[in-house]
XYZ file of C-alpha atoms in Angstrom:
613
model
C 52.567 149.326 -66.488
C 49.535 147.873 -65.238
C 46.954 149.933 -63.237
C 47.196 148.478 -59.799
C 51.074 148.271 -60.148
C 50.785 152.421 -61.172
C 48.659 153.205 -58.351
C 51.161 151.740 -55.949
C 53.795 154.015 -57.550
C 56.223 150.397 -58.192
C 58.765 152.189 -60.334
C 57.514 155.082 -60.492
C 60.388 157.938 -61.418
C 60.851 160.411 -58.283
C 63.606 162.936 -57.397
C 67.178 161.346 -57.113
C 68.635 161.852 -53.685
C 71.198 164.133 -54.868
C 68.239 166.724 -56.444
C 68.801 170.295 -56.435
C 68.002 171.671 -52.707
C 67.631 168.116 -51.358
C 69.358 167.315 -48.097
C 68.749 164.940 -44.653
C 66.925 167.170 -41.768
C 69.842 166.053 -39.495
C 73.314 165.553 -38.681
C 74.494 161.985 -40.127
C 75.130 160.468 -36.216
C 71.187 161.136 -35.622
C 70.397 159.423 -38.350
C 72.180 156.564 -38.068
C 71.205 156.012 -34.581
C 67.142 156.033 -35.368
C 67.785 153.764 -38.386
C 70.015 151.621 -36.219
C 67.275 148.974 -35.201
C 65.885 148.862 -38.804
C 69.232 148.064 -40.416
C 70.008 145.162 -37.870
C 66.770 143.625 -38.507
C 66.699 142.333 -42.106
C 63.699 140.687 -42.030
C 59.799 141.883 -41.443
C 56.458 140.915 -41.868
C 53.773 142.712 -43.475
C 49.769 142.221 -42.889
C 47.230 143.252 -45.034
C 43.465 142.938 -43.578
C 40.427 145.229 -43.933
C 36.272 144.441 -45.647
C 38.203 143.014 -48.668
C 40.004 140.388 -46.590
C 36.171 139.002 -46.470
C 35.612 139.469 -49.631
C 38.114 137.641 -50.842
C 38.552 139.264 -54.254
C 34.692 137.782 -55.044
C 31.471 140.569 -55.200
C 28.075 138.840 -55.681
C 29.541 136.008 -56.592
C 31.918 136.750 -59.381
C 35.885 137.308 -59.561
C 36.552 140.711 -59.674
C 39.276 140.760 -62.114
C 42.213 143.101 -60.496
C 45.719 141.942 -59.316
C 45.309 142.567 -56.004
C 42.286 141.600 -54.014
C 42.747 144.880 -51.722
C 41.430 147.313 -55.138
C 38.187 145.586 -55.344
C 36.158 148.177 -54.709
C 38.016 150.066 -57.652
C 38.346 147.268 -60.491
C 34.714 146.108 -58.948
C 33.224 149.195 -59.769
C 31.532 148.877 -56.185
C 29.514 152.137 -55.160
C 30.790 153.453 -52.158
C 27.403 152.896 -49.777
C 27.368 149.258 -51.063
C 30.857 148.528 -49.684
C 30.433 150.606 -46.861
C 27.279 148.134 -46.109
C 29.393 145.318 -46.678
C 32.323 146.679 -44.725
C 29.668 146.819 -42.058
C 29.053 142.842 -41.628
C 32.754 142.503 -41.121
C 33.339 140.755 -37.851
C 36.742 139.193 -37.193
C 36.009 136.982 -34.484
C 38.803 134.779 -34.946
C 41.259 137.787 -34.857
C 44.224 136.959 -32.304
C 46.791 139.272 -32.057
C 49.054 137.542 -30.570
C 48.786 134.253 -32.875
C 49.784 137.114 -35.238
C 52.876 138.151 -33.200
C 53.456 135.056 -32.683
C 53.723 133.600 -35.829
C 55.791 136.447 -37.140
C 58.517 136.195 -34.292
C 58.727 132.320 -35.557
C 59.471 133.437 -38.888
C 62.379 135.371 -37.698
C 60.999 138.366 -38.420
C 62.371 141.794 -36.426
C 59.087 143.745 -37.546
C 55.549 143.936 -38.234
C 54.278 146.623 -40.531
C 50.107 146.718 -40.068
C 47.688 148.426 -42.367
C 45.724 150.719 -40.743
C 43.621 152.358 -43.222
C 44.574 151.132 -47.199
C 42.490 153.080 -50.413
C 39.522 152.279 -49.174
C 39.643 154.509 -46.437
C 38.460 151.934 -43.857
C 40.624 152.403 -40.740
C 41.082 149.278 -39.066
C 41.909 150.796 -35.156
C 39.377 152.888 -32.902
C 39.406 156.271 -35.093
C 37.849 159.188 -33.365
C 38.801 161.026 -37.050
C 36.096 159.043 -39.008
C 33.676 156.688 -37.949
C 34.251 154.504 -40.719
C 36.209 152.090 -38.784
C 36.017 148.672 -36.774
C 34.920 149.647 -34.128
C 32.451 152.152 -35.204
C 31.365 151.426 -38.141
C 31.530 147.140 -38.053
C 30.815 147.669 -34.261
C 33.778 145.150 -33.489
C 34.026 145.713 -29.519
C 38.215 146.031 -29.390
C 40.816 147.885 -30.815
C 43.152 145.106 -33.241
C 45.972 147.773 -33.870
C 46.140 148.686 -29.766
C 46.121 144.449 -29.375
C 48.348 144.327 -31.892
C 50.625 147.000 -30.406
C 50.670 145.001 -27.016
C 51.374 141.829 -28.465
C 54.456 143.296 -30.481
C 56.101 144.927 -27.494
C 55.473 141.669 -25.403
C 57.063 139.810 -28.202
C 60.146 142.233 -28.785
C 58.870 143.124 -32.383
C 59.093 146.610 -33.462
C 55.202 147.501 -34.975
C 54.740 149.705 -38.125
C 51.979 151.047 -39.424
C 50.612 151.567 -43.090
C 48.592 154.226 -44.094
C 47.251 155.161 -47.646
C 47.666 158.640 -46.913
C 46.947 160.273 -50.710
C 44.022 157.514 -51.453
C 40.507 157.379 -49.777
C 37.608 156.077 -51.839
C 35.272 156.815 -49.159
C 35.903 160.082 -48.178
C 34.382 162.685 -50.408
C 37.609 164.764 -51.420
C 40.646 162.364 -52.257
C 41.448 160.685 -54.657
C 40.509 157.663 -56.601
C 36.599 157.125 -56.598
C 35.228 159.107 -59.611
C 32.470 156.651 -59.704
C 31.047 158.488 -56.418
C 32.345 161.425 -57.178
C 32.649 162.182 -60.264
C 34.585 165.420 -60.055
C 37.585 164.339 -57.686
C 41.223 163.073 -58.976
C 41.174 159.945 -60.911
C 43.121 156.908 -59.348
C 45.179 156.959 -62.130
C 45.638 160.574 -62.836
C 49.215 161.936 -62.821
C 49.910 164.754 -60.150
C 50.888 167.081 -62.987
C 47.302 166.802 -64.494
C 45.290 168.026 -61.196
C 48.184 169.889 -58.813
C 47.072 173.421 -60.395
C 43.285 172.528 -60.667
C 42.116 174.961 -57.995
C 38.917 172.656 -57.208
C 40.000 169.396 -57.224
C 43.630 170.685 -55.305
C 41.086 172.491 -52.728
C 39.349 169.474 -52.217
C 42.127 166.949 -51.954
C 43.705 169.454 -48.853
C 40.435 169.359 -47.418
C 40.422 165.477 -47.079
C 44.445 165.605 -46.058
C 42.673 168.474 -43.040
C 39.962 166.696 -42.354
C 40.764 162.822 -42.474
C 44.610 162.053 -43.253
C 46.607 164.173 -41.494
C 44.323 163.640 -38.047
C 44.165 160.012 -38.450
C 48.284 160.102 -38.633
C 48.333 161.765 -35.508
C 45.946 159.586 -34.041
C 48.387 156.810 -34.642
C 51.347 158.160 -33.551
C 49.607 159.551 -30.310
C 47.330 156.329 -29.286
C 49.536 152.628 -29.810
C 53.063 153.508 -28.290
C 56.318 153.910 -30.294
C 55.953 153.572 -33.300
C 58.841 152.166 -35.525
C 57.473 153.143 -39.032
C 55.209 154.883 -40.687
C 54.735 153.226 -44.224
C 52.558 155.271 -46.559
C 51.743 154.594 -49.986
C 50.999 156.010 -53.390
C 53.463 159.112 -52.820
C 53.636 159.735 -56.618
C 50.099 161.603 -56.049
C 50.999 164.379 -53.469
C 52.711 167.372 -54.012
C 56.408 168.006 -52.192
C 53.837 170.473 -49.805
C 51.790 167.799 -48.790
C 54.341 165.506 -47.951
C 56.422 167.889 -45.903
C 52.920 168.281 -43.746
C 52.609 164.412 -43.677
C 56.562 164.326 -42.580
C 56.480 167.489 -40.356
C 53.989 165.528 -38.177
C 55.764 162.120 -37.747
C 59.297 164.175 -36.835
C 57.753 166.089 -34.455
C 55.363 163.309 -32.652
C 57.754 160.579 -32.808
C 61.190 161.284 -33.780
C 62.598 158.290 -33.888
C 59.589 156.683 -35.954
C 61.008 156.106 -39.638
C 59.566 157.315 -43.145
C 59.246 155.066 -45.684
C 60.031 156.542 -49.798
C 56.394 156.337 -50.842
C 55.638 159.415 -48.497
C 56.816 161.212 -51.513
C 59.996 160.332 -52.697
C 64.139 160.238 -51.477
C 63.759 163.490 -50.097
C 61.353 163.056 -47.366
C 62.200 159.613 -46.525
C 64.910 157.419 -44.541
C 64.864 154.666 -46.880
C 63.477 153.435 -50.375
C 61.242 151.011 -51.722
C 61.797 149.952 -55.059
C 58.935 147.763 -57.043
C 56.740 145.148 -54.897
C 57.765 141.732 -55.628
C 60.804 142.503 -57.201
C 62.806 139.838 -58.037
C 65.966 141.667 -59.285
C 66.226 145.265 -58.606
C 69.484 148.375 -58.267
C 68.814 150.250 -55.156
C 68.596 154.069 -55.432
C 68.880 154.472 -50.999
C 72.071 152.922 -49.223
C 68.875 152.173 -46.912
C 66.098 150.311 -48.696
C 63.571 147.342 -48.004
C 61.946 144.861 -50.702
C 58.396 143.622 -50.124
C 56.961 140.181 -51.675
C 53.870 138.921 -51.035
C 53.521 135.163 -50.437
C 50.979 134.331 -53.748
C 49.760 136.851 -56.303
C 47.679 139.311 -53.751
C 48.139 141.486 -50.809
C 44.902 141.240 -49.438
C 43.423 137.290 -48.986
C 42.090 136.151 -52.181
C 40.191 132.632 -52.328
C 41.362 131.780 -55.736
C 45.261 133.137 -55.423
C 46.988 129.505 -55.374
C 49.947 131.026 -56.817
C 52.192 130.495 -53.744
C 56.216 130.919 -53.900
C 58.053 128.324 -52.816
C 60.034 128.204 -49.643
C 63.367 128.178 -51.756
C 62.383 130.639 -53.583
C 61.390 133.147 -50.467
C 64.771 132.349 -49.143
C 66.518 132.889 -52.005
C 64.717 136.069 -52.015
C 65.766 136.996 -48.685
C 69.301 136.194 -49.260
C 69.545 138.171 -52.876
C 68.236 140.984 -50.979
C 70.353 141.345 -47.662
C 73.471 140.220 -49.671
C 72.804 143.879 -51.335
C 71.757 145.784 -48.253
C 68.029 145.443 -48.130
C 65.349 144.401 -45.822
C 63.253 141.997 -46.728
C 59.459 142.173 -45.916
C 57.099 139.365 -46.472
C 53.119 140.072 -46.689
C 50.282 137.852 -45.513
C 46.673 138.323 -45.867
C 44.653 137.000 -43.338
C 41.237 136.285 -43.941
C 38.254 138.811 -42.791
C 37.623 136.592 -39.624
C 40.795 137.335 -38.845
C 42.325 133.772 -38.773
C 45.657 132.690 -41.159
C 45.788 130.005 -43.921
C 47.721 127.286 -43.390
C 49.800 127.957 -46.497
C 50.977 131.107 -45.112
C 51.431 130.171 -41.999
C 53.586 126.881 -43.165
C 55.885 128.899 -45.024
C 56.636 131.808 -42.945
C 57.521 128.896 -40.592
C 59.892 127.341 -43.212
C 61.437 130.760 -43.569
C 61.755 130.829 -39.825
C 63.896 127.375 -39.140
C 65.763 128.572 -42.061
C 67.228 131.810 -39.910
C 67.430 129.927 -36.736
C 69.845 128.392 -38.455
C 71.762 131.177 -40.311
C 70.262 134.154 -38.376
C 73.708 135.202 -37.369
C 74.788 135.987 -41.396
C 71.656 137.721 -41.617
C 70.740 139.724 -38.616
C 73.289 142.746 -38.463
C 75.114 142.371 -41.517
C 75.927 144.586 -44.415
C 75.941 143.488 -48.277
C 78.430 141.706 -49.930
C 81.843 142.734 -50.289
C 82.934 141.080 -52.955
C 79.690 141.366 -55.043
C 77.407 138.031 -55.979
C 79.439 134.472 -56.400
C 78.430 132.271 -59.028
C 77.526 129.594 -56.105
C 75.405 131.927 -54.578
C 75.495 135.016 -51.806
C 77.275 136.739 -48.951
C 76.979 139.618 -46.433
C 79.070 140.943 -44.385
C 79.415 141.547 -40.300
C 82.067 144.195 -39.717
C 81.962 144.146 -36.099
C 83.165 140.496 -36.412
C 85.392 140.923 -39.260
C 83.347 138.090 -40.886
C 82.152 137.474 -44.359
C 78.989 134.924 -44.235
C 79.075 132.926 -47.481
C 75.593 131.373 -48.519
C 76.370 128.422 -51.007
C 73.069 127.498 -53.721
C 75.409 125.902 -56.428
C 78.429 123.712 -55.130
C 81.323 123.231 -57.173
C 81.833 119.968 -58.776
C 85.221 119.109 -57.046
C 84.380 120.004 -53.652
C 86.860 123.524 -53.893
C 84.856 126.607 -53.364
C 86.536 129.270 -54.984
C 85.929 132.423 -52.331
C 86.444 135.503 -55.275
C 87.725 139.278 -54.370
C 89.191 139.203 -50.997
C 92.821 139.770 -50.375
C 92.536 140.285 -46.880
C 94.092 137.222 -44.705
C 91.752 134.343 -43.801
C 92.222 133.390 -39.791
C 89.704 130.552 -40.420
C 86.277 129.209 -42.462
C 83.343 127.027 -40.648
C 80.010 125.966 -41.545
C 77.699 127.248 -39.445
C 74.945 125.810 -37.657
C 77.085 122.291 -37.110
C 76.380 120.921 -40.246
C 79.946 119.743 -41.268
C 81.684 116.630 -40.113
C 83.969 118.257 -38.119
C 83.222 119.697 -34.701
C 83.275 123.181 -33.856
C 85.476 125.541 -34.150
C 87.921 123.377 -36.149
C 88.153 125.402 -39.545
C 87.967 123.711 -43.044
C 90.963 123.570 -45.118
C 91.647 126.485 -47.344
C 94.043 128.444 -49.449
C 95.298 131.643 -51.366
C 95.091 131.394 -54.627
C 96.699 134.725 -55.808
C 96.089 138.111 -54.638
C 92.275 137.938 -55.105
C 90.813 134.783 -54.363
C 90.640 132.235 -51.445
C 89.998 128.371 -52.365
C 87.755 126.561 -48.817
C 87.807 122.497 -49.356
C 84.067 122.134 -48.668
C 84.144 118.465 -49.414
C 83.268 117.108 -45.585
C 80.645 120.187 -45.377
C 76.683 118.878 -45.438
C 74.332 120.448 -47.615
C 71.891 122.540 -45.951
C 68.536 121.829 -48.489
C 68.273 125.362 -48.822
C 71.748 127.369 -48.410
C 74.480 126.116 -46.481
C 76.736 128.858 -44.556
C 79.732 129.369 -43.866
C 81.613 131.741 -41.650
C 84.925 133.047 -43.130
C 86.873 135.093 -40.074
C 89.551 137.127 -41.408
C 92.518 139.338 -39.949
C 93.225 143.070 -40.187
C 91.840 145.124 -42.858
C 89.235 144.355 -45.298
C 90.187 144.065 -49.175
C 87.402 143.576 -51.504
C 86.543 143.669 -54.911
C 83.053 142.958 -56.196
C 84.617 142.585 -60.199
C 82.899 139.026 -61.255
C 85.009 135.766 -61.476
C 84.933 133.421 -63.802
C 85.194 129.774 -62.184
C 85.750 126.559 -64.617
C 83.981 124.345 -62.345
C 80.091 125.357 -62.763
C 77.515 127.385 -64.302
C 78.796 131.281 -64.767
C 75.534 133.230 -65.188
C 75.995 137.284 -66.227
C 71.995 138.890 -65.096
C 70.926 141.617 -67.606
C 70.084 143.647 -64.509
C 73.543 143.783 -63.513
C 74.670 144.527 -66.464
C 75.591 147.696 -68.186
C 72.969 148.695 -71.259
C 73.163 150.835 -73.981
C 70.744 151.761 -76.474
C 67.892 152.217 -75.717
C 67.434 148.989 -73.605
C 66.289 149.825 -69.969
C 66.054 147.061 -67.140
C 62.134 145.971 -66.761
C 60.088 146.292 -63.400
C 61.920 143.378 -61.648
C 59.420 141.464 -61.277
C 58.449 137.793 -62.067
C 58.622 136.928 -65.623
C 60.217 141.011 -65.939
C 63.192 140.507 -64.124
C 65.328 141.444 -67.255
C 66.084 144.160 -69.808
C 63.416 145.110 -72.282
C 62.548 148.457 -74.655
C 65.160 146.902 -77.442
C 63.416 148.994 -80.491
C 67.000 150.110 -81.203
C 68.946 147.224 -83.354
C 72.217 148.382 -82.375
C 71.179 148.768 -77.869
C 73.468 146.078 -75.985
C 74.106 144.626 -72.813
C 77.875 144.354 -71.447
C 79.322 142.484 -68.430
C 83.271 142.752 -67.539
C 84.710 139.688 -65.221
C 87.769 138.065 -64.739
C 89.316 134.896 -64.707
C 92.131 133.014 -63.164
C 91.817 130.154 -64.651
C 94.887 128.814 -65.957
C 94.480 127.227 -69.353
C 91.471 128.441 -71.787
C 88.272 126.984 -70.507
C 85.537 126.329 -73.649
C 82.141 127.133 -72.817
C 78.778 126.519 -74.399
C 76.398 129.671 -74.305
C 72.988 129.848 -73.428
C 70.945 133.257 -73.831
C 67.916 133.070 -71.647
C 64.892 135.508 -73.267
C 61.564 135.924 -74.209
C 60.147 136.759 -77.810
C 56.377 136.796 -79.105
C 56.118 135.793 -82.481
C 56.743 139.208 -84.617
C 60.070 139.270 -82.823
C 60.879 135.622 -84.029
C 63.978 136.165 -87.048
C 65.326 138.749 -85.265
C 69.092 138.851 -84.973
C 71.831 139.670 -82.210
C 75.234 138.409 -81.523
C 77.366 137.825 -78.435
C 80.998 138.415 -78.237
C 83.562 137.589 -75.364
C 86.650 139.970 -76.266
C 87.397 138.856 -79.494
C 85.196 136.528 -80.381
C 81.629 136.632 -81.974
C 78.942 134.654 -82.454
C 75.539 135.427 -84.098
C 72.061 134.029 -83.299
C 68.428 134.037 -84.695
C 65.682 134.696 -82.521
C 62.722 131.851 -82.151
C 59.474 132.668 -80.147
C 59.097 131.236 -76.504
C 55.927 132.142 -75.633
C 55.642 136.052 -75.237
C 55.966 138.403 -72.925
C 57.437 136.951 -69.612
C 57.865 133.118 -70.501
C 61.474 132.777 -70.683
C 63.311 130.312 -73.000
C 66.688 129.354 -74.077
C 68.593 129.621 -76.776
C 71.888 127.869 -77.025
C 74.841 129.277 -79.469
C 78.273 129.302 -79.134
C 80.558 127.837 -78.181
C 83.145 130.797 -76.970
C 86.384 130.331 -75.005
C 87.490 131.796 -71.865
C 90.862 132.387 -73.335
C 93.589 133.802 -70.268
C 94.047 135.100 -67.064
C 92.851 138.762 -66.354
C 89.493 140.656 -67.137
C 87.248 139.952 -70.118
C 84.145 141.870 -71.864
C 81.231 139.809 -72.862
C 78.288 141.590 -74.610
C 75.579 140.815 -76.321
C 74.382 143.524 -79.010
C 71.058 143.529 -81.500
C 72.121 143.099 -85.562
C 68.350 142.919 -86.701
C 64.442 143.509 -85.604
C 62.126 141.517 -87.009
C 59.295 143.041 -85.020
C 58.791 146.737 -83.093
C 61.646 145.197 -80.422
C 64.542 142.507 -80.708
C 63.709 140.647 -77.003
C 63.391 140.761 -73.487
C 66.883 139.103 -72.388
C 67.356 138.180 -68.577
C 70.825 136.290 -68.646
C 73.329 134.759 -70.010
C 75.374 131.622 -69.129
C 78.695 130.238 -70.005
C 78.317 126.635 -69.215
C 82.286 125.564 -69.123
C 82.781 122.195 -71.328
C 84.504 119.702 -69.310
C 87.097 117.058 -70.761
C 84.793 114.329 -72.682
C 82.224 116.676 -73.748
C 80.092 117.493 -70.933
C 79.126 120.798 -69.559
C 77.860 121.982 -65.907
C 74.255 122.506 -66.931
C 71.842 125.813 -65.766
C 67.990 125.967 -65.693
C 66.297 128.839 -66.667
């Protein structure tokens, strides 16, 4: 794991929800109704700003090499007296708070979560804890966070706050800056290795006294309600320390919410799995996923590595289809202003859910699991299922899988189809399970197009996969079930697949069904990364019955995904099948990373629906 993904704690193993002694401080109804707002929402907006916004990842004039442009004081090896000095020239005169409000209510987003103090212990709001702040330290003659905190409740958006409550490089007790202080906890020391080290434990409470806990307080007592308290890098405080850190929130604000990386499940009301995560399985029925725009929290000059608007929206619909909020970071600059970039496609994101904010705002995830032509939630007060369609099928008949509830009616949303509202597209049972919608006179929305699918009585769902003859079926290794050895990878870009394969014999299974009503031959494409000591290696895939073997060739390494066609294998009947894909041979220390397979149905003349990587 890299060193700036470990001192975030992405993936880091804490206590299940279900450990020994663990269980919620309150009745269930309490709960529900202060995480009641947050569950509606969907859709928030992070901001990270401090000194190394104006740095910009660069000291004296070189690239400090870390991945994210807010550690450069750690990768930079920067003594704390010479960033404090810089930290002092920092003066944000373009800061607008509500330009930032403002451009975060036309992205669609619900909230705002604001650092107020990250690692390097600089609090960006008027401390009267420290006077390493802002105001005090940078002299800046207003408060941003109390601005801030204005502009959000003008605005109707709900304002969180970060806080690196277990990391301060600049105060002399925490953790993280051994360069300064040579005796403290390393940034990248477990809590194991220093929890029963009388000195350093001594002098980590005295910082949480002195500093942390005060400066929590301080926010909770000074900038209204507060919907959030976000704190990071939980995976370096005891179960003690976080009940202090929790203690505090639930008694100054009760209805302000916890986020995992206090500590872990137990003191939180909901998760957080990996940053950026691509592809992830949820550990909290309440969780929220957090992407940055580029590469960096902070603003980096160099970090061109921006995400496409498709890809944020895909993003957003992969992860409220499941349950989860979506968060998306920018990082102004240290005078306080926003780069166009950023500012372009939180915009794009925002026309995007004026125009299906209703499937997204207040729904739950998918009933009937993830389509092949893309995503759906879920609006139980309506009795509505909200399908999101990426990949259209090639005749026009979009096969709706897993409901056997009664359909009153299906429309496009937003007035995109032919046909004026409320006039419902045709559509159809096809068996117990499945509903066919003629989509043919529906426009394409660039991005997803939606439609609303009303039905009657009781819901009947079944998230089992279906196979569907007229595209691309694609089986995700981090859906899949894995044996072996073989664990799913971080999630992340490039890792959003199953890796550790050092066993020959681990595998990957998938069970799905299909209606289809003659055998449908498919070609097979394995999509996977291998270096070149894993090229030779062998596996083979098998769909019930049927096997075929392949040989491993190199891509690229580590991350760059290629294909690798074999096959073909045949969809053979009606009813559920078992496709797996299981390691013969190693030619290296591991077999591959794999991150999908697809059967690509053959249609009559030879031709198949084709799939990217």
């Amino acid at each position: 794991m890299k060193r700036d993904e470990y001192m975030d704690g992405a993936g880091l193993k804490t206590g299940p929800m279900e450990a020994q002694g663990w269980k919620r401080d309150e009745f269930a109804s309490e709960f529900d109704r202060r995480i009641a707002w947050w569950r509606a929402a969907r859709f928030g907006i992070f901001v990270h700003w401090g000194p190394y916004s104006m740095l910009g990842g660069m000291w004296k004039g070189k690239r400090v090499e870390a991945n994210y442009a807010e550690h450069i004081q750690l990768r930079g090896k920067i003594p704390v007296a010479e960033y404090a000095e810089a930290a002092a020239g920092m003066k944000p005169d373009a800061f607008d708070a509500y330009e930032w409000v403002s451009l975060a209510k036309r992205a669609g987003a619900k909230y705002m979560i604001v650092t107020a103090k990250h690692h390097d212990g600089f609090a960006m709001y008027d401390s009267k804890v420290s006077d390493y702040s802002i105001t005090r330290h940078a002299h800046f003659p207003s408060d941003p966070l109390k601005a801030l905190a204005a502009a959000c409740e003008a605005e109707g958006i709900r304002l969180g706050i970060y806080y690196s409550h277990a990391m301060d490089w600049h105060h002399p007790d925490s953790q993280g800056n051994t360069l300064d202080y040579p005796d403290n906890v390393g940034a990248w020391d477990l809590l194991e290795d220093w929890v029963d080290d009388d000195g350093k434990r001594t002098r980590f409470e005295r910082y949480l006294q002195e500093k942390a806990l005060p400066q929590v307080e301080e926010l909770l007592t000074g900038y209204g309600p507060i919907g959030v308290m976000w704190f990071d890098c939980g995976h370096k405080i005891s179960d003690e320390h976080a009940e202090w850190f929790r203690d505090r929130v639930r008694r100054l604000q009760p209805d302000c919410l916890i986020n995992k990386r206090l500590r872990d499940e137990r003191f939180a009301d909901y998760g957080n799995p990996h940053d950026n995560q691509l592809r992830f399985r949820p550990v909290q029925p309440d969780w929220e996923s957090i992407h940055t725009l580029n590469d960096s929290w902070g603003f980096r000059y160099d970090d061109d590595n921006w995400k496409s608007p498709d890809e944020l929206i895909e993003q957003l619909l992969r992860v409220v289809s499941a349950g989860g909020n979506l968060v998306l970071n920018i990082g102004p600059m240290g005078s306080g202003s926003i780069d166009d970039t950023s500012r372009c496609l939180l915009e794009t994101v925002g026309r995007f859910l004026e125009y299906s904010g209703e499937a997204i705002y207040g729904t739950e995830e998918s009933p009937i699991g993830v389509p092949q032509w893309g995503w759906c939630t879920w609006k139980p007060d309506e009795s509505a299922l909200y399908l999101f369609v990426r990949d259209w099928p090639s005749d026009g008949r979009l096969i709706l899988p897993g409901l056997a509830s009664r359909v009153q009616y299906a429309q496009p949303v937003g007035g995109i189809g032919e046909h004026e509202h409320p006039r419902s597209l045709a559509f159809r049972q096809l068996g117990p399970w499945d509903v066919e919608i003629d989509v043919r006179s529906v426009r394409k929305h660039p991005y997803a197009t939606v439609i609303k699918v009303k039905i009657l009585g009781e819901l009947k769902a079944d998230p089992t996969p279906r196979f569907i003859a007229g595209m691309p079926n694609t089986f995700w290794a981090y859906d899949g079930r894995i044996e072996g050895g073989v664990h799913y990878d971080n999630g992340k870009r490039g890792h959003d697949g199953v890796t550790g394969w050092t066993d020959p014999g681990g595998a990957v299974h998938w069970t799905f069904r299909s209606e289809e009503e003659r055998p449908v031959r498919c070609r097979l494409v394995v999509t996977l990364s291998a270096d070149a000591e894993q090229a030779g290696g062998r596996f083979e895939v098998s769909l019930d019955e049927q096997k075929v073997e392949a040989t491993i060739e190199e891509t690229g390494g580590d991350g760059s995904w290629g294909e690798l066609e074999t096959g073909p294998l045949t969809v053979s009947s009606r009813g559920l099948h078992h496709l797996e894909i299981r390691g013969l041979s190693l030619a290296g220390n591991s077999l591959m990373k794999l991150r999908k397979i697809t059967l690509l149905p053959i249609e009559e003349g030879g031709k198949s629906h084709e799939a990217g990587v």
